[in-house]
GROMACS .gro file of C-alpha atoms in nm:
model
  214
    1MET     CA    1  -6.816   0.710   0.725
    2GLY     CA    2  -6.643   0.964   0.977
    3ALA     CA    3  -6.765   1.350   0.857
    4ASP     CA    4  -6.847   1.533   1.061
    5VAL     CA    5  -7.236   1.584   0.982
    6ARG     CA    6  -7.409   1.877   1.088
    7LEU     CA    7  -7.795   1.929   1.111
    8SER     CA    8  -8.009   2.259   0.979
    9ASP     CA    9  -8.372   2.377   1.040
   10ALA     CA   10  -8.310   2.589   0.762
   11GLY     CA   11  -8.558   2.420   0.509
   12PHE     CA   12  -8.482   2.346   0.068
   13ASP     CA   13  -8.291   2.571  -0.184
   14ILE     CA   14  -8.015   2.513  -0.479
   15ALA     CA   15  -7.875   2.811  -0.338
   16PHE     CA   16  -7.528   2.893  -0.120
   17ARG     CA   17  -7.668   2.812   0.257
   18PRO     CA   18  -7.514   3.022   0.555
   19SER     CA   19  -7.538   2.662   0.719
   20TRP     CA   20  -7.250   2.591   0.397
   21GLU     CA   21  -7.082   2.972   0.451
   22GLU     CA   22  -7.000   2.909   0.753
   23ALA     CA   23  -6.921   2.474   0.772
   24ILE     CA   24  -6.571   2.673   0.520
   25ALA     CA   25  -6.476   2.904   0.761
   26SER     CA   26  -6.513   2.637   1.045
   27VAL     CA   27  -6.273   2.423   0.900
   28GLU     CA   28  -6.082   2.746   0.808
   29GLU     CA   29  -6.048   2.886   1.139
   30ALA     CA   30  -5.859   2.499   1.214
   31GLY     CA   31  -5.611   2.484   1.009
   32GLY     CA   32  -5.860   2.330   0.721
   33ARG     CA   33  -5.797   2.345   0.339
   34PRO     CA   34  -6.187   2.297   0.251
   35TYR     CA   35  -6.260   2.226  -0.063
   36ARG     CA   36  -6.590   2.369  -0.152
   37ILE     CA   37  -6.856   2.139  -0.287
   38PRO     CA   38  -7.184   2.297  -0.363
   39ALA     CA   39  -7.543   2.087  -0.366
   40GLY     CA   40  -7.511   1.867  -0.598
   41ALA     CA   41  -7.184   1.928  -0.764
   42SER     CA   42  -7.308   2.160  -0.986
   43ASP     CA   43  -7.305   2.529  -0.905
   44HIS     CA   44  -6.907   2.440  -0.981
   45PRO     CA   45  -6.654   2.546  -1.221
   46LEU     CA   46  -6.686   2.158  -1.342
   47GLY     CA   47  -7.043   2.093  -1.311
   48GLY     CA   48  -7.149   2.119  -1.622
   49LEU     CA   49  -6.884   1.893  -1.760
   50GLY     CA   50  -6.987   1.575  -1.650
   51PHE     CA   51  -7.249   1.482  -1.873
   52ALA     CA   52  -7.156   1.749  -2.213
   53ARG     CA   53  -6.939   1.453  -2.162
   54TRP     CA   54  -7.252   1.231  -2.119
   55ALA     CA   55  -7.366   1.318  -2.438
   56ASP     CA   56  -7.067   1.334  -2.641
   57GLU     CA   57  -7.050   0.910  -2.546
   58LEU     CA   58  -7.394   0.936  -2.622
   59VAL     CA   59  -7.314   0.933  -2.963
   60GLY     CA   60  -7.087   0.700  -2.995
   61GLN     CA   61  -7.343   0.425  -2.825
   62GLU     CA   62  -7.595   0.588  -3.039
   63ALA     CA   63  -7.417   0.444  -3.316
   64GLU     CA   64  -7.289   0.138  -3.281
   65LEU     CA   65  -7.660   0.090  -3.147
   66GLY     CA   66  -7.788   0.309  -3.476
   67VAL     CA   67  -8.008   0.499  -3.317
   68PHE     CA   68  -8.087   0.838  -3.277
   69PHE     CA   69  -8.266   0.994  -3.004
   70ASP     CA   70  -8.528   1.330  -3.122
   71THR     CA   71  -8.601   1.377  -2.681
   72ILE     CA   72  -8.441   1.370  -2.347
   73VAL     CA   73  -8.600   1.375  -2.066
   74VAL     CA   74  -8.451   1.459  -1.703
   75CYS     CA   75  -8.519   1.572  -1.360
   76SER     CA   76  -8.308   1.900  -1.285
   77VAL     CA   77  -8.255   2.048  -0.885
   78THR     CA   78  -7.994   2.159  -0.905
   79GLY     CA   79  -7.954   2.182  -1.309
   80SER     CA   80  -7.642   2.018  -1.339
   81THR     CA   81  -7.667   1.702  -1.534
   82GLN     CA   82  -7.994   1.917  -1.782
   83ALA     CA   83  -7.717   2.215  -1.822
   84GLY     CA   84  -7.404   1.949  -1.907
   85MET     CA   85  -7.687   1.802  -2.160
   86VAL     CA   86  -7.763   2.136  -2.288
   87ALA     CA   87  -7.485   2.227  -2.407
   88GLY     CA   88  -7.331   1.851  -2.467
   89PHE     CA   89  -7.606   1.864  -2.709
   90ALA     CA   90  -7.558   2.233  -2.852
   91ALA     CA   91  -7.216   2.143  -2.999
   92GLN     CA   92  -7.351   1.790  -3.204
   93ASP     CA   93  -7.426   1.896  -3.565
   94ARG     CA   94  -7.840   1.698  -3.535
   95GLY     CA   95  -8.098   1.940  -3.314
   96ARG     CA   96  -8.216   1.728  -2.946
   97SER     CA   97  -8.462   1.810  -2.713
   98VAL     CA   98  -8.398   1.807  -2.361
   99LEU     CA   99  -8.700   1.855  -2.115
  100GLY     CA  100  -8.550   1.876  -1.785
  101ILE     CA  101  -8.853   1.780  -1.572
  102ASP     CA  102  -8.849   2.048  -1.245
  103GLY     CA  103  -8.797   1.823  -0.912
  104SER     CA  104  -8.744   2.191  -0.645
  105ALA     CA  105  -9.042   2.364  -0.687
  106THR     CA  106  -8.816   2.637  -0.723
  107VAL     CA  107  -8.876   2.659  -1.055
  108ARG     CA  108  -8.734   3.068  -1.193
  109GLN     CA  109  -8.458   2.979  -0.942
  110THR     CA  110  -8.437   2.614  -1.123
  111TRP     CA  111  -8.455   2.740  -1.438
  112GLU     CA  112  -8.161   3.008  -1.351
  113GLN     CA  113  -7.923   2.815  -1.186
  114VAL     CA  114  -7.951   2.569  -1.536
  115ALA     CA  115  -7.885   2.814  -1.770
  116ARG     CA  116  -7.590   2.985  -1.638
  117ILE     CA  117  -7.438   2.659  -1.575
  118ALA     CA  118  -7.508   2.583  -1.935
  119ARG     CA  119  -7.373   2.868  -2.076
  120PHE     CA  120  -7.095   2.850  -1.863
  121THR     CA  121  -6.989   2.549  -1.963
  122ALA     CA  122  -7.047   2.595  -2.359
  123GLU     CA  123  -6.769   2.840  -2.355
  124ALA     CA  124  -6.554   2.555  -2.116
  125ILE     CA  125  -6.646   2.359  -2.444
  126GLY     CA  126  -6.594   2.588  -2.725
  127LEU     CA  127  -6.926   2.577  -2.841
  128GLY     CA  128  -6.891   2.961  -3.040
  129ARG     CA  129  -7.271   3.046  -2.994
  130GLU     CA  130  -7.477   3.173  -2.733
  131LEU     CA  131  -7.731   2.887  -2.566
  132PRO     CA  132  -8.030   3.090  -2.567
  133ASP     CA  133  -8.333   3.122  -2.356
  134GLU     CA  134  -8.500   2.837  -2.576
  135GLU     CA  135  -8.346   2.568  -2.569
  136ILE     CA  136  -8.356   2.592  -2.155
  137VAL     CA  137  -8.624   2.354  -2.088
  138LEU     CA  138  -8.784   2.327  -1.813
  139LEU     CA  139  -9.175   2.217  -1.690
  140ASP     CA  140  -9.345   2.231  -1.371
  141GLU     CA  141  -9.638   2.029  -1.365
  142TRP     CA  142  -9.438   1.773  -1.184
  143HIS     CA  143  -9.241   1.840  -0.852
  144ALA     CA  144  -9.587   1.793  -0.605
  145GLY     CA  145  -9.530   2.105  -0.476
  146THR     CA  146  -9.236   2.100  -0.284
  147TYR     CA  147  -8.860   1.893  -0.247
  148GLY     CA  148  -8.848   1.528  -0.169
  149ILE     CA  149  -9.224   1.470  -0.139
  150PRO     CA  150  -9.437   1.229  -0.386
  151ASP     CA  151  -9.719   1.304  -0.466
  152ALA     CA  152  -9.992   1.004  -0.616
  153LYS     CA  153  -9.880   1.078  -0.943
  154THR     CA  154  -9.468   1.003  -0.850
  155ILE     CA  155  -9.633   0.687  -0.645
  156GLU     CA  156  -9.834   0.585  -0.928
  157ALA     CA  157  -9.522   0.602  -1.224
  158ILE     CA  158  -9.323   0.466  -0.984
  159ARG     CA  159  -9.525   0.121  -0.927
  160LEU     CA  160  -9.544   0.090  -1.315
  161CYS     CA  161  -9.253   0.107  -1.425
  162ALA     CA  162  -9.144  -0.112  -1.121
  163ARG     CA  163  -9.394  -0.377  -1.272
  164LEU     CA  164  -9.404  -0.288  -1.662
  165GLU     CA  165  -9.000  -0.288  -1.693
  166GLY     CA  166  -8.916  -0.404  -1.352
  167MET     CA  167  -8.730  -0.049  -1.328
  168LEU     CA  168  -8.656   0.063  -0.995
  169THR     CA  169  -8.710   0.491  -0.937
  170ASP     CA  170  -8.690   0.692  -0.661
  171PRO     CA  171  -8.984   0.981  -0.491
  172VAL     CA  172  -8.815   1.210  -0.491
  173TYR     CA  173  -8.657   1.317  -0.869
  174GLU     CA  174  -8.696   0.929  -1.128
  175GLY     CA  175  -9.065   0.897  -0.977
  176LYS     CA  176  -9.136   1.241  -0.995
  177SER     CA  177  -8.928   1.273  -1.373
  178LEU     CA  178  -9.082   0.916  -1.495
  179ALA     CA  179  -9.452   1.098  -1.423
  180ALA     CA  180  -9.379   1.381  -1.697
  181LEU     CA  181  -9.325   1.132  -1.916
  182ILE     CA  182  -9.593   0.906  -1.894
  183ASP     CA  183  -9.853   1.226  -1.933
  184LEU     CA  184  -9.549   1.370  -2.183
  185VAL     CA  185  -9.641   1.052  -2.418
  186ARG     CA  186 -10.037   0.979  -2.291
  187ASP     CA  187 -10.067   1.380  -2.395
  188ALA     CA  188  -9.878   1.359  -2.754
  189ARG     CA  189  -9.682   1.615  -2.652
  190ILE     CA  190  -9.424   1.419  -2.757
  191GLU     CA  191  -9.479   1.317  -3.080
  192PRO     CA  192  -9.539   0.991  -3.133
  193GLY     CA  193  -9.327   0.816  -3.377
  194SER     CA  194  -9.041   1.043  -3.150
  195ARG     CA  195  -8.734   0.757  -2.998
  196VAL     CA  196  -8.673   0.874  -2.649
  197LEU     CA  197  -8.410   0.871  -2.393
  198TYR     CA  198  -8.454   0.838  -2.064
  199ALA     CA  199  -8.211   0.994  -1.784
  200HIS     CA  200  -8.254   0.744  -1.515
  201LEU     CA  201  -7.955   0.936  -1.264
  202GLY     CA  202  -7.997   0.674  -0.987
  203GLY     CA  203  -8.166   0.700  -0.633
  204GLN     CA  204  -8.273   0.432  -0.553
  205PRO     CA  205  -8.193   0.436  -0.212
  206ALA     CA  206  -8.402   0.689  -0.154
  207LEU     CA  207  -8.688   0.454  -0.150
  208ASN     CA  208  -8.582   0.260   0.187
  209ALA     CA  209  -8.668   0.618   0.359
  210TYR     CA  210  -9.023   0.597   0.177
  211SER     CA  211  -9.118   0.276   0.228
  212GLY     CA  212  -9.429   0.408   0.427
  213ALA     CA  213  -9.549   0.570   0.076
  214PHE     CA  214  -9.512   0.226  -0.114
   0.00000   0.00000   0.00000
């Protein structure tokens, strides 16, 4: 699509990378004015606002459907999706549990980024209180040890969901969070009778790159 694509062999990380800084500098040196978009557009002043707004939209849809979702399950890597949800739901009257499922395998770093973005977003939307650590939940049992590589449990979850629901999930994000949802329900860590909303963030095009896994 006309982009100047530069490949880096530095490996996966959610932090600001030297290659990112170098790309910005090269645009500036050429007389351009770069717009800085970090990984996932997450660690950015506007990063959490989209899903804070999503939390408000959900309330409207719940009212139309006559349902309340007490538990939200969402994959988390660079963090703004979960962070925006946490901040947005914190501004509502009814409490919910937002369960972030780590897909990064950099768990502590990811939790800290989710917390930072959530707190920044909470301030931006005028929450008026601090977000305590216990409202920021990141579960780390399903990342398969590395970002972007599925394990057998991930593949099994993708197959099960496709077969039973006709819904495609990917090996990088949704396959891992879906494996978590299945386990959490089977183990009753999500209590029987809960109303669970599974947040599907896309990613189906990635299936083409993983065809050998199926």
